Amino acid sequence: MRVEILHASKYGNGEQVAKELQHVLSSKGAQASVHHIDEVKAGQLPPADLYVFGSPTRMGKPPGGVRRFAKKVDLPSGTKYAIFATHGAPQPDKKTGKMPTAEEIAKWQRTTSILDEVLQANGLTKVADTIVYVTGLKGPLDEGWQSKVEAFAERILGRS
Ligand SMILES: Cc1cc2nc3c(=O)[nH]c(=O)nc-3n(C[C@H](O)[C@H](O)[C@H](O)COP(=O)(O)O)c2cc1C
């Protein structure tokens, strides 16, 4: 199975996730390549059986460049895709010490659903998604991120 991993990491966390995913997929027998979206043309992606899109989050959404890239993707209808989104880990309110509610958290975590909408309108078929947390606004990745990537790889390969 050939997998193309396309990410839009700015501070390097998503790039680390993309490279770890490449490593895990390769160790399980797939052929995986990693590219930043600035290095490839959305309309001329290298051939693959499945495309993984990795996006950071700004104000609850994928950055504009990622949305534009997803809109321009030009692949045969039914092509499989998966998404990983990196998010700031929910933190307790500085004044009250209370954790945000599930509803509040969801407002700041719309990256996956927005990209799903764009990619599915473009004819792609979803296989898996995952969220990976960073502990500060710019990182580092939260503890246990490698196990999330491992489980994500299993779902991509249809083994769980
Ligand atoms: C200006 C700014 C706004 C952000 N807004 C959000 C947000 O709304 N929700 C969220 O989960 N993370 C937010 N983050 C954290 C980013 O998701 C985090 O920087 C990113 O996932 C790191 O990925 P990268 O290292 O691959 O660029 C924000 C970060 C910055 C710098």
Short mmCIF file of C-alpha atoms and ligand atoms in Angstrom, two decimals:
data_model
loop_
_atom_site.label_atom_id
_atom_site.label_comp_id
_atom_site.label_asym_id
_atom_site.label_seq_id
_atom_site.Cartn_x
_atom_site.Cartn_y
_atom_site.Cartn_z
CA MET A 1 0.00 0.00 0.00
CA ARG A 2 1.32 3.41 -0.99
CA VAL A 3 0.53 6.33 1.38
CA GLU A 4 1.20 10.01 0.75
CA ILE A 5 1.36 12.11 3.95
CA LEU A 6 0.76 15.83 3.37
CA HIS A 7 1.11 18.17 6.32
CA ALA A 8 1.04 21.91 6.97
CA SER A 9 3.13 22.08 10.13
CA LYS A 10 4.41 25.53 11.09
CA TYR A 11 6.18 24.91 14.41
CA GLY A 12 7.31 21.34 13.71
CA ASN A 13 4.87 19.31 15.84
CA GLY A 14 2.76 18.14 12.90
CA GLU A 15 5.93 17.40 10.97
CA GLN A 16 7.09 15.14 13.82
CA VAL A 17 3.72 13.35 13.74
CA ALA A 18 3.95 12.98 9.94
CA LYS A 19 7.47 11.50 10.16
CA GLU A 20 6.53 9.11 12.97
CA LEU A 21 3.49 7.99 10.96
CA GLN A 22 5.74 7.41 7.95
CA HIS A 23 8.07 5.37 10.14
CA VAL A 24 5.26 3.25 11.66
CA LEU A 25 3.57 2.66 8.29
CA SER A 26 6.87 1.64 6.73
CA SER A 27 7.60 -0.73 9.61
CA LYS A 28 4.23 -2.38 8.88
CA GLY A 29 5.03 -2.92 5.22
CA ALA A 30 3.48 0.16 3.58
CA GLN A 31 5.37 2.63 1.41
CA ALA A 32 4.92 6.11 2.86
CA SER A 33 6.21 9.54 1.80
CA VAL A 34 5.95 12.86 3.67
CA HIS A 35 5.59 16.30 2.10
CA HIS A 36 4.76 19.76 3.41
CA ILE A 37 1.81 21.12 1.41
CA ASP A 38 4.04 23.99 0.24
CA GLU A 39 6.28 21.46 -1.52
CA VAL A 40 3.58 19.89 -3.71
CA LYS A 41 0.80 21.01 -6.04
CA ALA A 42 -2.66 20.03 -4.79
CA GLY A 43 -3.80 19.37 -8.37
CA GLN A 44 -0.82 17.12 -9.15
CA LEU A 45 -0.30 14.88 -6.14
CA PRO A 46 1.96 11.84 -6.47
CA PRO A 47 -0.01 8.62 -6.97
CA ALA A 48 -1.01 6.78 -3.77
CA ASP A 49 -3.63 4.36 -2.46
CA LEU A 50 -4.39 6.68 0.45
CA TYR A 51 -3.63 10.32 1.32
CA VAL A 52 -3.14 11.54 4.89
CA PHE A 53 -3.71 15.25 5.54
CA GLY A 54 -2.17 16.77 8.67
CA SER A 55 -3.20 20.23 9.84
CA PRO A 56 -2.53 22.58 12.75
CA THR A 57 -5.38 24.70 14.17
CA ARG A 58 -5.96 28.45 14.27
CA MET A 59 -9.00 29.80 16.08
CA GLY A 60 -10.66 26.41 15.94
CA LYS A 61 -10.08 25.91 12.22
CA PRO A 62 -7.46 24.70 9.76
CA PRO A 63 -5.32 27.61 8.45
CA GLY A 64 -6.64 29.15 5.19
CA GLY A 65 -3.80 27.61 3.17
CA VAL A 66 -4.82 24.10 4.24
CA ARG A 67 -8.46 24.70 3.29
CA ARG A 68 -7.43 26.06 -0.12
CA PHE A 69 -5.12 23.08 -0.64
CA ALA A 70 -7.92 20.62 0.24
CA LYS A 71 -10.26 22.38 -2.21
CA LYS A 72 -7.75 22.10 -5.04
CA VAL A 73 -7.00 18.40 -4.49
CA ASP A 74 -7.82 16.64 -7.73
CA LEU A 75 -8.01 12.87 -7.23
CA PRO A 76 -10.26 10.12 -8.61
CA SER A 77 -13.64 9.91 -6.88
CA GLY A 78 -13.55 7.47 -3.96
CA THR A 79 -9.84 7.98 -3.24
CA LYS A 80 -9.20 7.16 0.42
CA TYR A 81 -8.00 9.75 2.91
CA ALA A 82 -7.26 10.13 6.61
CA ILE A 83 -6.73 13.25 8.73
CA PHE A 84 -4.64 14.13 11.73
CA ALA A 85 -5.16 17.49 13.41
CA THR A 86 -2.84 18.97 16.01
CA HIS A 87 -4.54 20.96 18.76
CA GLY A 88 -3.54 22.84 21.86
CA ALA A 89 -4.38 20.55 24.81
CA PRO A 90 -7.44 21.87 26.72
CA GLN A 91 -6.24 23.78 29.81
CA PRO A 92 -8.01 24.81 33.01
CA ASP A 93 -9.24 28.42 33.06
CA LYS A 94 -6.50 30.61 34.65
CA LYS A 95 -8.96 32.39 36.95
CA THR A 96 -11.47 29.69 37.90
CA GLY A 97 -9.25 26.61 37.53
CA LYS A 98 -12.17 24.90 35.76
CA MET A 99 -11.61 22.74 32.69
CA PRO A 100 -13.55 23.82 29.57
CA THR A 101 -16.73 21.83 28.86
CA ALA A 102 -16.89 19.36 25.97
CA GLU A 103 -18.92 21.96 24.03
CA GLU A 104 -16.33 24.69 24.58
CA ILE A 105 -13.52 22.34 23.57
CA ALA A 106 -15.39 21.35 20.38
CA LYS A 107 -15.60 25.03 19.33
CA TRP A 108 -11.78 25.24 19.24
CA GLN A 109 -11.40 21.87 17.54
CA ARG A 110 -13.25 22.10 14.23
CA THR A 111 -10.21 21.39 12.05
CA THR A 112 -11.14 17.79 11.22
CA SER A 113 -14.82 18.43 10.51
CA ILE A 114 -14.06 21.42 8.26
CA LEU A 115 -11.49 19.46 6.26
CA ASP A 116 -13.83 16.46 6.04
CA GLU A 117 -16.46 18.67 4.48
CA VAL A 118 -14.07 20.05 1.86
CA LEU A 119 -12.45 16.71 1.00
CA GLN A 120 -15.72 14.79 0.84
CA ALA A 121 -17.26 17.48 -1.38
CA ASN A 122 -14.22 16.78 -3.54
CA GLY A 123 -15.18 13.09 -3.84
CA LEU A 124 -12.73 11.57 -1.34
CA THR A 125 -13.67 8.79 1.08
CA LYS A 126 -12.66 8.90 4.72
CA VAL A 127 -10.88 6.03 6.43
CA ALA A 128 -9.65 7.43 9.78
CA ASP A 129 -8.83 10.50 11.82
CA THR A 130 -6.98 11.37 14.99
CA ILE A 131 -6.18 14.36 17.16
CA VAL A 132 -2.72 14.90 18.62
CA TYR A 133 -2.27 17.47 21.39
CA VAL A 134 0.52 19.95 21.94
CA THR A 135 0.97 21.18 25.51
CA GLY A 136 1.73 24.86 24.70
CA LEU A 137 0.39 26.90 21.76
CA LYS A 138 3.50 26.01 19.76
CA GLY A 139 4.33 22.63 21.30
CA PRO A 140 5.84 20.34 22.39
CA LEU A 141 3.71 17.28 21.62
CA ASP A 142 1.78 15.89 24.58
CA GLU A 143 2.86 12.72 26.34
CA GLY A 144 1.82 9.48 24.67
CA TRP A 145 1.59 10.99 21.18
CA GLN A 146 3.51 8.09 19.65
CA SER A 147 0.87 5.57 20.78
CA LYS A 148 -1.82 7.70 19.12
CA VAL A 149 0.17 7.65 15.90
CA GLU A 150 0.63 3.87 16.17
CA ALA A 151 -3.15 3.34 16.59
CA PHE A 152 -3.85 5.77 13.73
CA ALA A 153 -1.48 3.79 11.46
CA GLU A 154 -3.35 0.56 12.30
CA ARG A 155 -6.66 2.17 11.30
CA ILE A 156 -5.14 3.53 8.08
CA LEU A 157 -3.99 0.04 7.20
CA GLY A 158 -7.42 -1.35 8.08
CA ARG A 159 -6.02 -3.55 10.86
CA SER A 160 -8.15 -2.30 13.74
C1 LIG B 1 -2.38 31.97 16.92
C2 LIG B 1 -2.65 30.56 17.33
C3 LIG B 1 -3.97 30.15 17.47
C4 LIG B 1 -4.26 28.83 17.85
N1 LIG B 1 -5.56 28.45 17.97
C5 LIG B 1 -5.85 27.17 18.33
C6 LIG B 1 -7.21 26.74 18.45
O1 LIG B 1 -8.16 27.47 18.22
N2 LIG B 1 -7.42 25.44 18.80
C7 LIG B 1 -6.42 24.57 19.05
O2 LIG B 1 -6.70 23.42 19.36
N3 LIG B 1 -5.12 24.95 18.94
C8 LIG B 1 -4.82 26.23 18.60
N4 LIG B 1 -3.50 26.63 18.48
C9 LIG B 1 -2.44 25.64 18.73
C10 LIG B 1 -2.04 25.02 17.40
O3 LIG B 1 -2.96 24.00 17.11
C11 LIG B 1 -0.62 24.48 17.46
O4 LIG B 1 0.24 25.59 17.38
C12 LIG B 1 -0.32 23.58 16.31
O5 LIG B 1 -1.10 22.45 16.38
C13 LIG B 1 1.12 23.20 16.26
O6 LIG B 1 1.32 22.54 15.05
P1 LIG B 1 2.67 22.70 14.23
O7 LIG B 1 3.79 22.66 15.21
O8 LIG B 1 2.67 21.52 13.34
O9 LIG B 1 2.61 24.00 13.48
C14 LIG B 1 -3.20 27.92 18.10
C15 LIG B 1 -1.86 28.34 17.95
C16 LIG B 1 -1.57 29.64 17.57
C17 LIG B 1 -0.14 30.06 17.45
#
